Coordinates of C-alpha atoms and ligand atoms in Angstrom, one line a residue:
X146 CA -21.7 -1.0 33.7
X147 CA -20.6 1.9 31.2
X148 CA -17.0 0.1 30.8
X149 CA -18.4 -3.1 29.3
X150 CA -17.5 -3.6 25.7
X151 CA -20.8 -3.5 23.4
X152 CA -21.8 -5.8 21.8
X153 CA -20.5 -6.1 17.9
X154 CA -23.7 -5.5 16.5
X155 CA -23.6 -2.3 19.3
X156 CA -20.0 -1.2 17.9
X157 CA -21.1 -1.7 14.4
X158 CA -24.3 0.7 14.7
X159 CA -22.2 3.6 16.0
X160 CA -19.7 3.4 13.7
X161 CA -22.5 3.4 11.4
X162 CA -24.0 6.8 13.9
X163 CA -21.0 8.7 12.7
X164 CA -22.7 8.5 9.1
X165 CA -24.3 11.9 10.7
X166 CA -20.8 14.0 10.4
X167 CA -20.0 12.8 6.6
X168 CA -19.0 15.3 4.5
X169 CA -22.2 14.6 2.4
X170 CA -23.4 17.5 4.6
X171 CA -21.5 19.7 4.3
X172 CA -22.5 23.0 2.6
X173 CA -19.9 23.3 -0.1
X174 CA -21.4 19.3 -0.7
X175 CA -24.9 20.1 -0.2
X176 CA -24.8 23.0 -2.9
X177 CA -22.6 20.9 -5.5
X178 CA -25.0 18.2 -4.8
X179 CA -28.0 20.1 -5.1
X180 CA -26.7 21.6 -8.5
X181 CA -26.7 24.9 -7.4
X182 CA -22.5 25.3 -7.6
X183 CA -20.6 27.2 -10.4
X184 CA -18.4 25.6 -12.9
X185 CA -15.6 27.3 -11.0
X186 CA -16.5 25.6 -7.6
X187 CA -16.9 22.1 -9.6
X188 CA -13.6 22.6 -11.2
X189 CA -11.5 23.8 -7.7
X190 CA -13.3 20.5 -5.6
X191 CA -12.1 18.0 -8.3
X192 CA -8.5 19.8 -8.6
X193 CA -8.2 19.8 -4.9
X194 CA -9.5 16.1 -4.1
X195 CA -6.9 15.0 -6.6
X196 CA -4.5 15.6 -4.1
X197 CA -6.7 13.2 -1.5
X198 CA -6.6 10.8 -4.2
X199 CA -2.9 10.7 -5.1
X200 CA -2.7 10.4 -1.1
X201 CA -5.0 7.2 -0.6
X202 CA -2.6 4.6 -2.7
X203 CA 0.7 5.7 -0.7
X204 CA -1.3 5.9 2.7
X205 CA -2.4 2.6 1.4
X206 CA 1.2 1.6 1.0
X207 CA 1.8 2.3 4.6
X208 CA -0.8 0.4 6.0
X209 CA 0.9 -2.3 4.4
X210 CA 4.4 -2.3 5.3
X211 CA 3.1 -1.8 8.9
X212 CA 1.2 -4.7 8.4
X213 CA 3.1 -8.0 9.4
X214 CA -0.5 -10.2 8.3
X215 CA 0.5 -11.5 5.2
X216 CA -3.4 -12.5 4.7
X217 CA -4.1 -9.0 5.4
X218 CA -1.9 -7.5 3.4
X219 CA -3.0 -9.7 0.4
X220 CA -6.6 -8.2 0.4
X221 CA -5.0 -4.8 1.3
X222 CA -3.0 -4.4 -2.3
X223 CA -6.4 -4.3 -4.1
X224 CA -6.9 -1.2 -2.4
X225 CA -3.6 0.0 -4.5
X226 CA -4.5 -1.8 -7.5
X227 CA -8.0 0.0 -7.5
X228 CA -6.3 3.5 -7.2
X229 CA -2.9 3.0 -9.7
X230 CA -4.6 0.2 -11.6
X231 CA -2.3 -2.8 -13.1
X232 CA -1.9 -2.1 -16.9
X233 CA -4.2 -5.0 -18.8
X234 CA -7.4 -2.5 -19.2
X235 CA -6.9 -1.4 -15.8
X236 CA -5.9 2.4 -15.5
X237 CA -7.1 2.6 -12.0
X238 CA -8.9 5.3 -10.2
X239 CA -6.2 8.2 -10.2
X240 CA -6.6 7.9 -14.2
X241 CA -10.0 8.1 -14.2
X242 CA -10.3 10.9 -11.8
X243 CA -8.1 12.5 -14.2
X244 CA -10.4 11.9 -16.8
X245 CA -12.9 13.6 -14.6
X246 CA -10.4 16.5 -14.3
X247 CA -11.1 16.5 -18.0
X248 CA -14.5 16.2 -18.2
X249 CA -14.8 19.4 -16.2
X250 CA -12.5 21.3 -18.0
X251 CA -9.5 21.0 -16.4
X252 CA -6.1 20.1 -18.7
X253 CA -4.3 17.2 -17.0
X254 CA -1.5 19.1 -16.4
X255 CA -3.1 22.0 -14.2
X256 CA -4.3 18.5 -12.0
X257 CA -1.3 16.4 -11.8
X258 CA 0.8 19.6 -10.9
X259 CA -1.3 20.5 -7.4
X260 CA -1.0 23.9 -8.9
X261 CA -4.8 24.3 -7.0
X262 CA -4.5 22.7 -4.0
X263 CA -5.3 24.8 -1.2
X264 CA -3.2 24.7 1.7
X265 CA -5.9 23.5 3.8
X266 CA -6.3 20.5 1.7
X267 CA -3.0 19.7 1.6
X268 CA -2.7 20.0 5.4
X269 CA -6.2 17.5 5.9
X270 CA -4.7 15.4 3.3
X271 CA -1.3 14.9 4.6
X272 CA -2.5 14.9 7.8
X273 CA -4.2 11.3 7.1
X274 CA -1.3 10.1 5.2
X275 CA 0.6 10.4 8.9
X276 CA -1.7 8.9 10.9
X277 CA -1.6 5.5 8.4
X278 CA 2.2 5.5 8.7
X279 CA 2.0 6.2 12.7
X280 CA -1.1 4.2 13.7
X281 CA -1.0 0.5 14.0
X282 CA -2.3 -1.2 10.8
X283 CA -5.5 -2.0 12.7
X284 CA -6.3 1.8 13.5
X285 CA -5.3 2.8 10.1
X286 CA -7.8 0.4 8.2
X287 CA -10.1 2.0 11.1
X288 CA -9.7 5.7 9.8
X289 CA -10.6 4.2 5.9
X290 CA -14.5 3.9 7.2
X291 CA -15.8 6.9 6.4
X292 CA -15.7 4.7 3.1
X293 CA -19.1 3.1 4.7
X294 CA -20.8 5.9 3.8
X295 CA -19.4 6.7 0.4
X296 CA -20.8 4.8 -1.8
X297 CA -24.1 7.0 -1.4
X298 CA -22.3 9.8 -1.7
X299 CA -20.9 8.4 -5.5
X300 CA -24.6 7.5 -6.3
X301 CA -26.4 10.8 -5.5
X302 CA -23.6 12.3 -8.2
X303 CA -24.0 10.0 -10.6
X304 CA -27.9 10.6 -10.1
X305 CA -27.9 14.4 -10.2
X306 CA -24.9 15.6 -11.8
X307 CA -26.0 15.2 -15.4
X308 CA -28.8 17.0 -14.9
X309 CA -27.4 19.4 -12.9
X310 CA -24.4 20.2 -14.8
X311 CA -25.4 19.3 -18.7
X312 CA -21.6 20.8 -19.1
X313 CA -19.4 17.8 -18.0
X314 CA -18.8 15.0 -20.4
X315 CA -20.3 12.0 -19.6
X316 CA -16.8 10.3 -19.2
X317 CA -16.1 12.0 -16.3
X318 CA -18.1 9.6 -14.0
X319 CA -16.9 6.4 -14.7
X320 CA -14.4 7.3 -11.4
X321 CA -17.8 7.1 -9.8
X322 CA -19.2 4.5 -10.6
X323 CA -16.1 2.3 -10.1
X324 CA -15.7 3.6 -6.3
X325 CA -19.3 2.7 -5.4
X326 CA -18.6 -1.0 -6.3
X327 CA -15.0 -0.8 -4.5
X328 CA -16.1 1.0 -1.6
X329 CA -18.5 -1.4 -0.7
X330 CA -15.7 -4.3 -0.7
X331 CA -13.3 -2.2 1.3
X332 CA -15.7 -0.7 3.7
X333 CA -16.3 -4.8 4.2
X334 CA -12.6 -5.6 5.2
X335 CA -12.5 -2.6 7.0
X336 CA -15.4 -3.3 8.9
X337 CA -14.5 -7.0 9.8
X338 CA -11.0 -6.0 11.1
X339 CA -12.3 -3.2 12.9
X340 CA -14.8 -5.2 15.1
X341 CA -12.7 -8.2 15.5
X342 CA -9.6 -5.7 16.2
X343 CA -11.4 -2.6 19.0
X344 CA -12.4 -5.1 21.8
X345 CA -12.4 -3.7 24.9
X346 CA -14.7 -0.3 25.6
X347 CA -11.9 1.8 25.8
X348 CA -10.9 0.4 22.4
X349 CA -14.5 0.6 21.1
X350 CA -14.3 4.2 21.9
X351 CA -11.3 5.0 20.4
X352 CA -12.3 3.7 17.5
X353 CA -15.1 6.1 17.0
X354 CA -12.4 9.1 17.7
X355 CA -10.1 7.6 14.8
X356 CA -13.4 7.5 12.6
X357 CA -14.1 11.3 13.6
X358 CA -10.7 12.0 13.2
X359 CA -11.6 11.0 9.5
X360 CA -14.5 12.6 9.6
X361 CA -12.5 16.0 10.5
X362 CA -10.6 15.7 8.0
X363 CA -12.7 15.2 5.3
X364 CA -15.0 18.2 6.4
X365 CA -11.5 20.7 6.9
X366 CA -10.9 20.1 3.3
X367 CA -14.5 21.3 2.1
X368 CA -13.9 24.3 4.7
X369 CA -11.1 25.4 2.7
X370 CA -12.6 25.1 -0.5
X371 CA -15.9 26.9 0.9
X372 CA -13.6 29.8 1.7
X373 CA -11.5 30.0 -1.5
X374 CA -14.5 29.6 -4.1
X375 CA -17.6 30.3 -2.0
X376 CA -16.6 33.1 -0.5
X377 CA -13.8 33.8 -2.8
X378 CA -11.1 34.8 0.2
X379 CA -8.5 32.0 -0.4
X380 CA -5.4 32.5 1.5
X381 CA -3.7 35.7 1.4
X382 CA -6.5 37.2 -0.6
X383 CA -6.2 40.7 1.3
X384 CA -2.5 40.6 1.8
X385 CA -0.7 43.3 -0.6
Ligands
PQQ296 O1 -15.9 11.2 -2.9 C1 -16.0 11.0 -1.7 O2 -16.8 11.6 -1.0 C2 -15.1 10.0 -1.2 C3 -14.9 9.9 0.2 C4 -14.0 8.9 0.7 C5 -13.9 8.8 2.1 O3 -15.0 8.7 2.8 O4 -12.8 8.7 2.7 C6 -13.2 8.2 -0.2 C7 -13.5 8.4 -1.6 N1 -14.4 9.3 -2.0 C8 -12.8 7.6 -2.6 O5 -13.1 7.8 -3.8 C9 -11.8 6.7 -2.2 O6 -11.3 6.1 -3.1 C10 -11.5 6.6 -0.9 C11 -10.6 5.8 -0.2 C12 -10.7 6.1 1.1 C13 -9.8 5.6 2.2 O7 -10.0 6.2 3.3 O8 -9.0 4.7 2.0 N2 -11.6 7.0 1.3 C14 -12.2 7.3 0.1

């Protein structure tokens, strides 16, 4: 009957299905991927996703104070930790994206500012950050999934970038490197939660829409930075 829940190992593989809508294919990705983008388009996507990133350790935050599971919570802060780091050695994720800011080019300043973010981005971005403070704490953690696909997505840059772009410093991918071991213990928590959490199959199902809600996100943000640097029309580029 089509309104019996499916099975875990069911649930699991179409969350895992979704894998088919990552941003990994979309063409401003494909192309930076592939090592066929300029040093301009590298430089806007890493200015621009610095806004995702300064977004993930607040939206973290309010999965948290949402959450009344103080076991929960306890594995949550890592998520924090990972992104703000702890002092001790630790600078965290933010810093070393920063450091990817540099690697590229950018001065810290022009990255830290938002002086590039596109509208677009911003909206995509924000736009997450308001689910995680609206959604229960279960259907937040939910939306973080997309993680189950990044740690490929980490790896194929850390595999063709230097090659592709001999130009950035080779201390620009420690940020990747770090994410595809962190991912991997999120997308674990994430996971577990998720299919102990979605049980019924009207649950189940709106699980997958908060995943492609993710999903949407993450490919509106590349939309607006195909416009702006692939076909050079950013917003307001014929107004006078
Ligand atoms: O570079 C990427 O393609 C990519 C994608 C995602 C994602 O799938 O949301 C994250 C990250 N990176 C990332 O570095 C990261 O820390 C992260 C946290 C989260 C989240 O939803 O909590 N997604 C992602």
């Amino acid at each position: 009957m089509s309104n019996q829940p499916w099975s875990q190992d069911e649930f699991r593989q179409r969350l895992y299905e979704k894998g088919r809508f990552y941003h990994i294919h979309h063409p401003f990705h494909l192309a930076m991927n592939g090592g066929n983008s300029t040093k301009q388009q590298v430089q806007g996507w890493v200015a621009n996703r610095y806004y995702y990133q300064a977004i993930i350790p607040v939206k973290d935050a309010a999965i948290m104070a949402n959450c009344n599971d103080a076991a929960i919570r306890r594995k949550w802060i890592q998520r924090i930790i990972d992104h703000d780091g702890c002092g001790d050695g630790n600078d965290g994720g933010l810093e070393a994206w920063l450091r990817l800011g540099e690697a590229v080019g950018l001065e810290r300043e022009a990255v830290t500012s938002f002086h590039h973010v596109l509208p677009g981005v911003r909206f995509a971005c924000d736009a997450y950050l308001n689910f995680a403070r609206n959604a229960s704490w279960q259907e937040a953690a939910c939306s973080s999934l997309t993680e189950l696909f990044a740690p490929t997505i980490h790896q194929k840059r850390l595999e063709g970038w230097p090659e592709h772009y001999p130009w950035i410093e080779p201390k620009g991918y420690e940020y990747f490197r770090k994410r595809v071991r962190e991912a991997r213990v999120d997308v674990e928590h994430g996971l577990k939660i998720t299919l102990n959490h979605f049980q019924t199959r009207a649950q189940q199902e709106k699980a997958l829409t908060i995943l492609q809600l993710k999903l949407d996100i993450l490919w509106s943000m590349l939309d607006a930075m195909e416009m702006a640097y692939v076909f050079e029309k950013p917003p307001y580029h014929n107004c006078n």
